mmCIF file of C-alpha atoms in Angstrom:
data_model
loop_
_atom_site.group_PDB
_atom_site.id
_atom_site.type_symbol
_atom_site.label_atom_id
_atom_site.label_comp_id
_atom_site.label_asym_id
_atom_site.label_seq_id
_atom_site.Cartn_x
_atom_site.Cartn_y
_atom_site.Cartn_z
ATOM 1 C CA MET T 1 0.020 -0.009 -0.049
ATOM 2 C CA LEU T 2 2.802 2.319 0.795
ATOM 3 C CA ASN T 3 4.509 1.666 -2.591
ATOM 4 C CA LYS T 4 1.261 2.754 -4.257
ATOM 5 C CA PHE T 5 1.360 6.052 -2.408
ATOM 6 C CA VAL T 6 4.957 6.541 -3.219
ATOM 7 C CA ALA T 7 4.408 5.738 -6.965
ATOM 8 C CA ILE T 8 1.427 8.136 -7.158
ATOM 9 C CA GLY T 9 3.431 10.926 -5.483
ATOM 10 C CA LEU T 10 6.374 10.464 -7.829
ATOM 11 C CA GLY T 11 4.031 10.389 -10.882
ATOM 12 C CA ALA T 12 2.357 13.530 -9.813
ATOM 13 C CA VAL T 13 5.775 15.295 -9.128
ATOM 14 C CA ILE T 14 6.895 14.287 -12.637
ATOM 15 C CA ALA T 15 3.582 15.360 -14.272
ATOM 16 C CA LEU T 16 3.301 18.625 -12.637
ATOM 17 C CA ALA T 17 7.036 19.792 -12.850
ATOM 18 C CA PRO T 18 6.592 21.377 -16.270
ATOM 19 C CA LEU T 19 3.525 23.474 -15.012
ATOM 20 C CA ALA T 20 5.683 24.928 -12.211
ATOM 21 C CA ALA T 21 8.478 25.776 -14.761
ATOM 22 C CA VAL T 22 5.799 27.653 -16.874
ATOM 23 C CA ALA T 23 4.584 29.518 -13.856
ATOM 24 C CA GLN T 24 8.013 30.604 -12.918
ATOM 25 C CA THR T 25 8.735 31.869 -16.440
ATOM 26 C CA GLU T 26 5.441 33.859 -16.522
ATOM 27 C CA GLN T 27 6.433 35.509 -13.267
ATOM 28 C CA LEU T 28 9.736 36.455 -14.639
ATOM 29 C CA ALA T 29 8.252 37.845 -17.877
ATOM 30 C CA GLN T 30 5.794 40.061 -15.855
ATOM 31 C CA ALA T 31 8.719 41.357 -13.659
ATOM 32 C CA ALA T 32 10.980 42.275 -16.638
ATOM 33 C CA PRO T 33 10.749 45.934 -17.706
ATOM 34 C CA ALA T 34 9.002 46.713 -21.028
ATOM 35 C CA PRO T 35 11.359 46.972 -23.940
ATOM 36 C CA ASP T 36 12.089 50.383 -25.473
ATOM 37 C CA THR T 37 10.022 50.897 -28.620
ATOM 38 C CA SER T 38 11.868 54.015 -29.745
ATOM 39 C CA MET T 39 14.306 51.999 -31.876
ATOM 40 C CA ALA T 40 11.880 49.325 -33.109
ATOM 41 C CA LYS T 41 12.608 47.446 -36.298
ATOM 42 C CA PRO T 42 10.703 48.259 -39.418
ATOM 43 C CA MET T 43 7.996 45.980 -40.470
ATOM 44 C CA ALA T 44 8.855 42.957 -42.491
ATOM 45 C CA THR T 45 8.084 43.147 -46.217
ATOM 46 C CA PRO T 46 5.188 40.933 -47.325
ATOM 47 C CA ALA T 47 5.977 37.402 -48.564
ATOM 48 C CA HIS T 48 4.055 37.694 -51.865
ATOM 49 C CA THR T 49 5.840 39.901 -54.450
ATOM 50 C CA GLY T 50 4.986 38.656 -57.772
ATOM 51 C CA SER T 51 1.960 38.010 -59.848
ATOM 52 C CA HIS T 52 0.687 34.707 -61.279
ATOM 53 C CA ARG T 53 1.386 35.898 -64.858
ATOM 54 C CA ARG T 54 5.008 36.543 -63.896
ATOM 55 C CA HIS T 55 5.315 33.112 -62.255
ATOM 56 C CA ILE T 56 3.985 31.378 -65.310
ATOM 57 C CA ARG T 57 6.179 33.404 -67.694
ATOM 58 C CA ARG T 58 9.273 32.549 -65.632
ATOM 59 C CA LYS T 59 8.418 28.963 -65.305
ATOM 60 C CA GLY T 60 8.172 28.700 -69.071
ATOM 61 C CA ASN T 61 11.544 30.390 -69.601
ATOM 62 C CA THR T 62 13.089 28.125 -66.837
ATOM 63 C CA ALA T 63 11.762 25.063 -68.555
ATOM 64 C CA GLY T 64 13.032 26.187 -71.939
ATOM 65 C CA ASP T 65 16.363 26.755 -70.392
ATOM 66 C CA ARG T 66 16.386 23.364 -68.642
ATOM 67 C CA ALA T 67 15.327 21.542 -71.997
ATOM 68 C CA ARG T 68 18.086 23.266 -73.802
ATOM 69 C CA ALA T 69 20.817 22.273 -71.379
ATOM 70 C CA SER T 70 19.505 18.745 -71.186
ATOM 71 C CA ALA T 71 19.627 18.529 -75.080
ATOM 72 C CA HIS T 72 23.099 20.015 -75.142
ATOM 73 C CA HIS T 73 24.165 17.402 -72.590
ATOM 74 C CA MET T 74 22.693 14.538 -74.397
ATOM 75 C CA HIS T 75 24.261 15.604 -77.734
ATOM 76 C CA HIS T 76 27.655 15.851 -76.011
ATOM 77 C CA MET T 77 27.151 12.412 -74.525
ATOM 78 C CA ARG T 78 26.278 10.798 -77.923
ATOM 79 C CA THR T 79 29.256 12.194 -79.866
ATOM 80 C CA ALA T 80 32.345 10.128 -80.030
ATOM 81 C CA PRO T 81 35.132 11.171 -77.641
ATOM 82 C CA LYS T 82 38.232 12.629 -79.319
ATOM 83 C CA ALA T 83 41.271 10.394 -79.795
ATOM 84 C CA PRO T 84 43.711 10.726 -76.953
ATOM 85 C CA MET T 85 46.781 12.876 -77.756
ATOM 86 C CA GLU T 86 49.965 11.035 -77.761
ATOM 87 C CA ALA T 87 52.571 12.426 -75.322
ATOM 88 C CA PRO T 88 55.622 13.946 -76.987
ATOM 89 C CA LYS T 89 58.509 11.578 -76.904
ATOM 90 C CA SER T 90 61.764 12.966 -75.602
#
């Protein structure tokens, strides 16, 4: 029976320990002085900067560049390699 009470007590201490830590940090946050807002950072720029039309146009150009590069690579891979140059004999 005593072991049950000890187990319940230890379980409660472990379960309630994070709550005590949160309560301490809230007290510290309330006790801290308010930050000076005279040198506040400017607001961040919005994330959306382009239009749908611009996105589609760029996507098409990028796809064309990628296709050109791929075709150039495949052409390079198909052509026979040059014959190795012989080293000069001395």
